[in-house]
PDB file of C-alpha atoms in Angstrom:
ATOM      1  CA  MET P   1      24.889   1.871  32.555  1.00 29.00           C
ATOM      2  CA  GLU P   2      22.971   4.853  33.854  1.00 29.00           C
ATOM      3  CA  ALA P   3      22.444   6.074  30.316  1.00 31.00           C
ATOM      4  CA  ASN P   4      20.700   2.898  29.578  1.00 32.00           C
ATOM      5  CA  ASN P   5      18.466   2.982  32.555  1.00 33.00           C
ATOM      6  CA  THR P   6      17.518   6.502  31.775  1.00 36.00           C
ATOM      7  CA  ASN P   7      16.758   5.634  28.182  1.00 37.00           C
ATOM      8  CA  ARG P   8      14.639   2.753  29.306  1.00 39.00           C
ATOM      9  CA  THR P   9      12.723   5.111  31.663  1.00 40.00           C
ATOM     10  CA  ALA P  10      12.276   7.763  29.203  1.00 44.00           C
ATOM     11  CA  ASN P  11      10.653   5.272  26.720  1.00 48.00           C
ATOM     12  CA  ARG P  12       8.665   3.327  29.274  1.00 51.00           C
ATOM     13  CA  GLY P  13       5.040   2.993  28.059  1.00 54.00           C
ATOM     14  CA  ASN P  14       5.888   4.073  24.556  1.00 55.00           C
ATOM     15  CA  ASN P  15       7.438   0.773  23.408  1.00 57.00           C
ATOM     16  CA  ASN P  16       4.249  -0.231  21.379  1.00 61.00           C
ATOM     17  CA  LEU P  17       3.384   3.172  19.908  1.00 65.00           C
ATOM     18  CA  VAL P  18       5.432   3.102  16.791  1.00 81.00           C
ATOM     19  CA  ASN P  19       3.476   3.837  13.813  1.00 89.00           C
ATOM     20  CA  ASN P  20       4.970   1.477  11.023  1.00 93.00           C
ATOM     21  CA  THR P  21       2.517  -0.366   8.682  1.00 94.00           C
ATOM     22  CA  VAL P  22       3.538  -2.708   5.936  1.00 96.00           C
ATOM     23  CA  VAL P  23       0.713  -3.698   3.470  1.00 96.00           C
ATOM     24  CA  ARG P  24       0.558  -6.010   0.406  1.00 95.00           C
ATOM     25  CA  GLY P  25      -2.032  -5.527  -2.259  1.00 96.00           C
ATOM     26  CA  PHE P  26      -3.131  -4.851  -5.702  1.00 96.00           C
ATOM     27  CA  ILE P  27      -3.248  -1.302  -6.959  1.00 97.00           C
ATOM     28  CA  ALA P  28      -6.990  -0.895  -7.656  1.00 97.00           C
ATOM     29  CA  THR P  29      -7.242   2.567  -9.346  1.00 96.00           C
ATOM     30  CA  GLU P  30      -5.290   4.472 -11.889  1.00 96.00           C
ATOM     31  CA  PRO P  31      -2.809   6.585  -9.650  1.00 96.00           C
ATOM     32  CA  ALA P  32      -3.402  10.310  -9.643  1.00 96.00           C
ATOM     33  CA  ILE P  33      -0.447  12.611  -9.574  1.00 94.00           C
ATOM     34  CA  HIS P  34      -0.528  16.161  -8.416  1.00 95.00           C
ATOM     35  CA  ASN P  35       2.467  18.411  -8.954  1.00 94.00           C
ATOM     36  CA  PHE P  36       3.458  21.366  -6.680  1.00 95.00           C
ATOM     37  CA  ALA P  37       6.360  23.869  -6.722  1.00 94.00           C
ATOM     38  CA  GLU P  38       8.953  21.449  -5.224  1.00 93.00           C
ATOM     39  CA  ALA P  39       7.305  18.204  -4.634  1.00 95.00           C
ATOM     40  CA  SER P  40       4.624  15.877  -6.058  1.00 95.00           C
ATOM     41  CA  VAL P  41       2.164  13.397  -4.598  1.00 96.00           C
ATOM     42  CA  ILE P  42       0.796  10.154  -6.094  1.00 96.00           C
ATOM     43  CA  ARG P  43      -2.561   8.822  -4.698  1.00 97.00           C
ATOM     44  CA  PHE P  44      -4.050   5.520  -5.356  1.00 98.00           C
ATOM     45  CA  ALA P  45      -6.389   2.846  -3.773  1.00 98.00           C
ATOM     46  CA  LEU P  46      -4.692  -0.471  -2.545  1.00 97.00           C
ATOM     47  CA  ALA P  47      -6.895  -3.482  -2.626  1.00 97.00           C
ATOM     48  CA  VAL P  48      -6.153  -5.815   0.369  1.00 95.00           C
ATOM     49  CA  ARG P  49      -7.781  -8.970   1.549  1.00 92.00           C
ATOM     50  CA  THR P  50      -8.094 -10.280   5.104  1.00 89.00           C
ATOM     51  CA  LYS P  51      -8.772 -13.895   5.699  1.00 88.00           C
ATOM     52  CA  SER P  52     -10.245 -15.209   8.983  1.00 88.00           C
ATOM     53  CA  THR P  53     -11.186 -18.697  10.261  1.00 89.00           C
ATOM     54  CA  SER P  54     -14.111 -19.308  12.747  1.00 87.00           C
ATOM     55  CA  LYS P  55     -12.792 -21.246  15.764  1.00 88.00           C
ATOM     56  CA  LYS P  56     -16.263 -22.847  16.088  1.00 88.00           C
ATOM     57  CA  SER P  57     -17.020 -23.828  12.554  1.00 89.00           C
ATOM     58  CA  GLY P  58     -13.707 -23.928  10.983  1.00 87.00           C
ATOM     59  CA  GLU P  59     -15.016 -21.884   8.085  1.00 89.00           C
ATOM     60  CA  THR P  60     -12.734 -19.418   6.305  1.00 90.00           C
ATOM     61  CA  THR P  61     -14.063 -16.092   5.089  1.00 90.00           C
ATOM     62  CA  SER P  62     -12.216 -13.337   3.370  1.00 90.00           C
ATOM     63  CA  GLN P  63     -12.958  -9.556   3.323  1.00 92.00           C
ATOM     64  CA  SER P  64     -11.632  -7.181   0.762  1.00 92.00           C
ATOM     65  CA  SER P  65     -10.878  -3.473   1.615  1.00 94.00           C
ATOM     66  CA  LEU P  66      -9.548  -0.473  -0.221  1.00 96.00           C
ATOM     67  CA  ILE P  67      -6.880   1.555   1.581  1.00 96.00           C
ATOM     68  CA  THR P  68      -6.092   5.110   0.177  1.00 97.00           C
ATOM     69  CA  VAL P  69      -2.249   5.598  -0.277  1.00 98.00           C
ATOM     70  CA  GLU P  70      -0.208   8.638  -0.885  1.00 96.00           C
ATOM     71  CA  LYS P  71       3.403   9.128  -1.503  1.00 95.00           C
ATOM     72  CA  TRP P  72       5.273  12.257  -1.659  1.00 94.00           C
ATOM     73  CA  ALA P  73       8.450  12.883  -3.691  1.00 93.00           C
ATOM     74  CA  LYS P  74      10.761  15.849  -4.629  1.00 92.00           C
ATOM     75  CA  ASN P  75      10.261  16.795  -8.156  1.00 89.00           C
ATOM     76  CA  THR P  76      13.908  15.952  -8.917  1.00 86.00           C
ATOM     77  CA  ASN P  77      13.197  12.338  -7.867  1.00 84.00           C
ATOM     78  CA  LEU P  78       9.990  11.199  -9.231  1.00 86.00           C
ATOM     79  CA  THR P  79      11.225   7.848 -10.537  1.00 86.00           C
ATOM     80  CA  SER P  80       9.870   6.337  -7.273  1.00 82.00           C
ATOM     81  CA  PHE P  81       6.445   6.781  -8.995  1.00 89.00           C
ATOM     82  CA  ASP P  82       7.393   4.464 -11.894  1.00 85.00           C
ATOM     83  CA  ALA P  83       6.392   1.199 -10.339  1.00 80.00           C
ATOM     84  CA  ILE P  84       2.944   2.429  -9.346  1.00 93.00           C
ATOM     85  CA  LYS P  85       0.565   1.192 -12.000  1.00 94.00           C
ATOM     86  CA  LYS P  86      -3.014  -0.086 -11.807  1.00 96.00           C
ATOM     87  CA  GLY P  87      -3.115  -3.802 -11.372  1.00 95.00           C
ATOM     88  CA  ARG P  88       0.363  -4.321  -9.980  1.00 95.00           C
ATOM     89  CA  LEU P  89       0.960  -6.249  -6.732  1.00 96.00           C
ATOM     90  CA  VAL P  90       2.905  -4.055  -4.349  1.00 96.00           C
ATOM     91  CA  GLU P  91       4.370  -3.801  -1.004  1.00 96.00           C
ATOM     92  CA  VAL P  92       3.745  -0.545   0.751  1.00 96.00           C
ATOM     93  CA  LYS P  93       5.676   0.589   3.825  1.00 97.00           C
ATOM     94  CA  GLY P  94       4.670   3.634   5.610  1.00 97.00           C
ATOM     95  CA  THR P  95       2.706   5.295   8.353  1.00 96.00           C
ATOM     96  CA  LEU P  96      -1.106   5.650   9.116  1.00 96.00           C
ATOM     97  CA  LYS P  97      -2.136   9.310   8.976  1.00 95.00           C
ATOM     98  CA  PRO P  98      -5.331  11.159   9.674  1.00 94.00           C
ATOM     99  CA  ASN P  99      -6.813  13.122   6.690  1.00 92.00           C
ATOM    100  CA  GLU P 100      -9.386  15.843   7.442  1.00 94.00           C
ATOM    101  CA  TRP P 101     -11.216  18.211   5.354  1.00 92.00           C
ATOM    102  CA  THR P 102     -14.340  20.340   4.932  1.00 96.00           C
ATOM    103  CA  ALA P 103     -16.692  19.081   2.148  1.00 95.00           C
ATOM    104  CA  ALA P 104     -18.345  21.405  -0.247  1.00 96.00           C
ATOM    105  CA  ASP P 105     -21.703  21.138   1.818  1.00 97.00           C
ATOM    106  CA  GLY P 106     -19.653  22.412   4.890  1.00 96.00           C
ATOM    107  CA  SER P 107     -19.571  19.032   6.646  1.00 97.00           C
ATOM    108  CA  HIS P 108     -16.443  17.804   8.342  1.00 95.00           C
ATOM    109  CA  ARG P 109     -14.810  14.662   6.843  1.00 95.00           C
ATOM    110  CA  SER P 110     -12.010  12.654   7.973  1.00 95.00           C
ATOM    111  CA  ARG P 111     -10.346   9.213   7.078  1.00 93.00           C
ATOM    112  CA  ILE P 112      -7.129   7.365   7.759  1.00 95.00           C
ATOM    113  CA  ILE P 113      -4.709   7.046   4.962  1.00 96.00           C
ATOM    114  CA  LEU P 114      -1.376   5.262   4.453  1.00 97.00           C
ATOM    115  CA  GLY P 115       1.479   7.730   4.014  1.00 96.00           C
ATOM    116  CA  ALA P 116       3.940   5.642   1.974  1.00 96.00           C
ATOM    117  CA  ARG P 117       7.649   5.756   2.648  1.00 95.00           C
ATOM    118  CA  SER P 118       8.208   3.145  -0.210  1.00 94.00           C
ATOM    119  CA  VAL P 119       6.155   1.270  -2.641  1.00 95.00           C
ATOM    120  CA  LYS P 120       7.807  -1.713  -4.291  1.00 94.00           C
ATOM    121  CA  GLU P 121       6.544  -4.171  -6.823  1.00 93.00           C
ATOM    122  CA  VAL P 122       6.198  -7.795  -5.678  1.00 92.00           C
ATOM    123  CA  ALA P 123       6.471 -10.824  -7.929  1.00 88.00           C
ATOM    124  CA  ARG P 124       3.201 -12.604  -8.131  1.00 76.00           C
ATOM    125  CA  PRO P 125       2.926 -16.094  -6.837  1.00 70.00           C
ATOM    126  CA  ALA P 126       2.905 -18.709  -9.654  1.00 70.00           C
ATOM    127  CA  SER P 127      -0.772 -19.546  -8.745  1.00 67.00           C
ATOM    128  CA  GLN P 128      -1.760 -15.961  -9.621  1.00 61.00           C
ATOM    129  CA  MET P 129      -0.035 -15.760 -13.034  1.00 60.00           C
ATOM    130  CA  GLU P 130      -2.066 -15.845 -16.254  1.00 58.00           C
ATOM    131  CA  PRO P 131      -1.553 -19.103 -18.169  1.00 51.00           C
ATOM    132  CA  LYS P 132       0.762 -18.861 -21.103  1.00 50.00           C
ATOM    133  CA  ALA P 133      -0.498 -19.432 -24.559  1.00 48.00           C
ATOM    134  CA  GLU P 134       0.534 -22.816 -25.783  1.00 48.00           C
ATOM    135  CA  ALA P 135       2.919 -22.878 -28.602  1.00 47.00           C
ATOM    136  CA  GLN P 136       1.151 -23.393 -32.047  1.00 49.00           C
ATOM    137  CA  PRO P 137       2.560 -25.980 -34.377  1.00 48.00           C
ATOM    138  CA  GLU P 138       4.361 -24.350 -37.252  1.00 51.00           C
ATOM    139  CA  ALA P 139       2.976 -24.719 -40.697  1.00 50.00           C
ATOM    140  CA  VAL P 140       5.081 -26.821 -43.036  1.00 51.00           C
ATOM    141  CA  ALA P 141       5.483 -25.353 -46.670  1.00 52.00           C
ATOM    142  CA  SER P 142       4.794 -27.905 -49.289  1.00 44.00           C
TER     143      SER P 142
END
């Protein structure tokens, strides 16, 4: 019983500070792979859409955004990059990470990226599937 109380006390105030993010969207750019001695990284932009409805007017609006995603893998296990292709609908699970650098002009730059633990292809809803070509009648030989 005391161990549980101690554990709760140690975590008090930190219960909502978990950095886990799950995002679904379409891969918007051709993924770029960079290989290093023991690991490789794949980076791509994920297009996501957020819908909101005005409480006053009831009007629904949507806004699209691009999120930079990067996923690291050991060079012995690069099969996790196989599903990452432009145009695919994927679900990305990971953590938000700061990315800082100095630009060529000497200015300090920063952005938030999504560091992916997993990237899985998601089946598209039927409403987003391309229509299938209708079967053409076969020509009858005379």
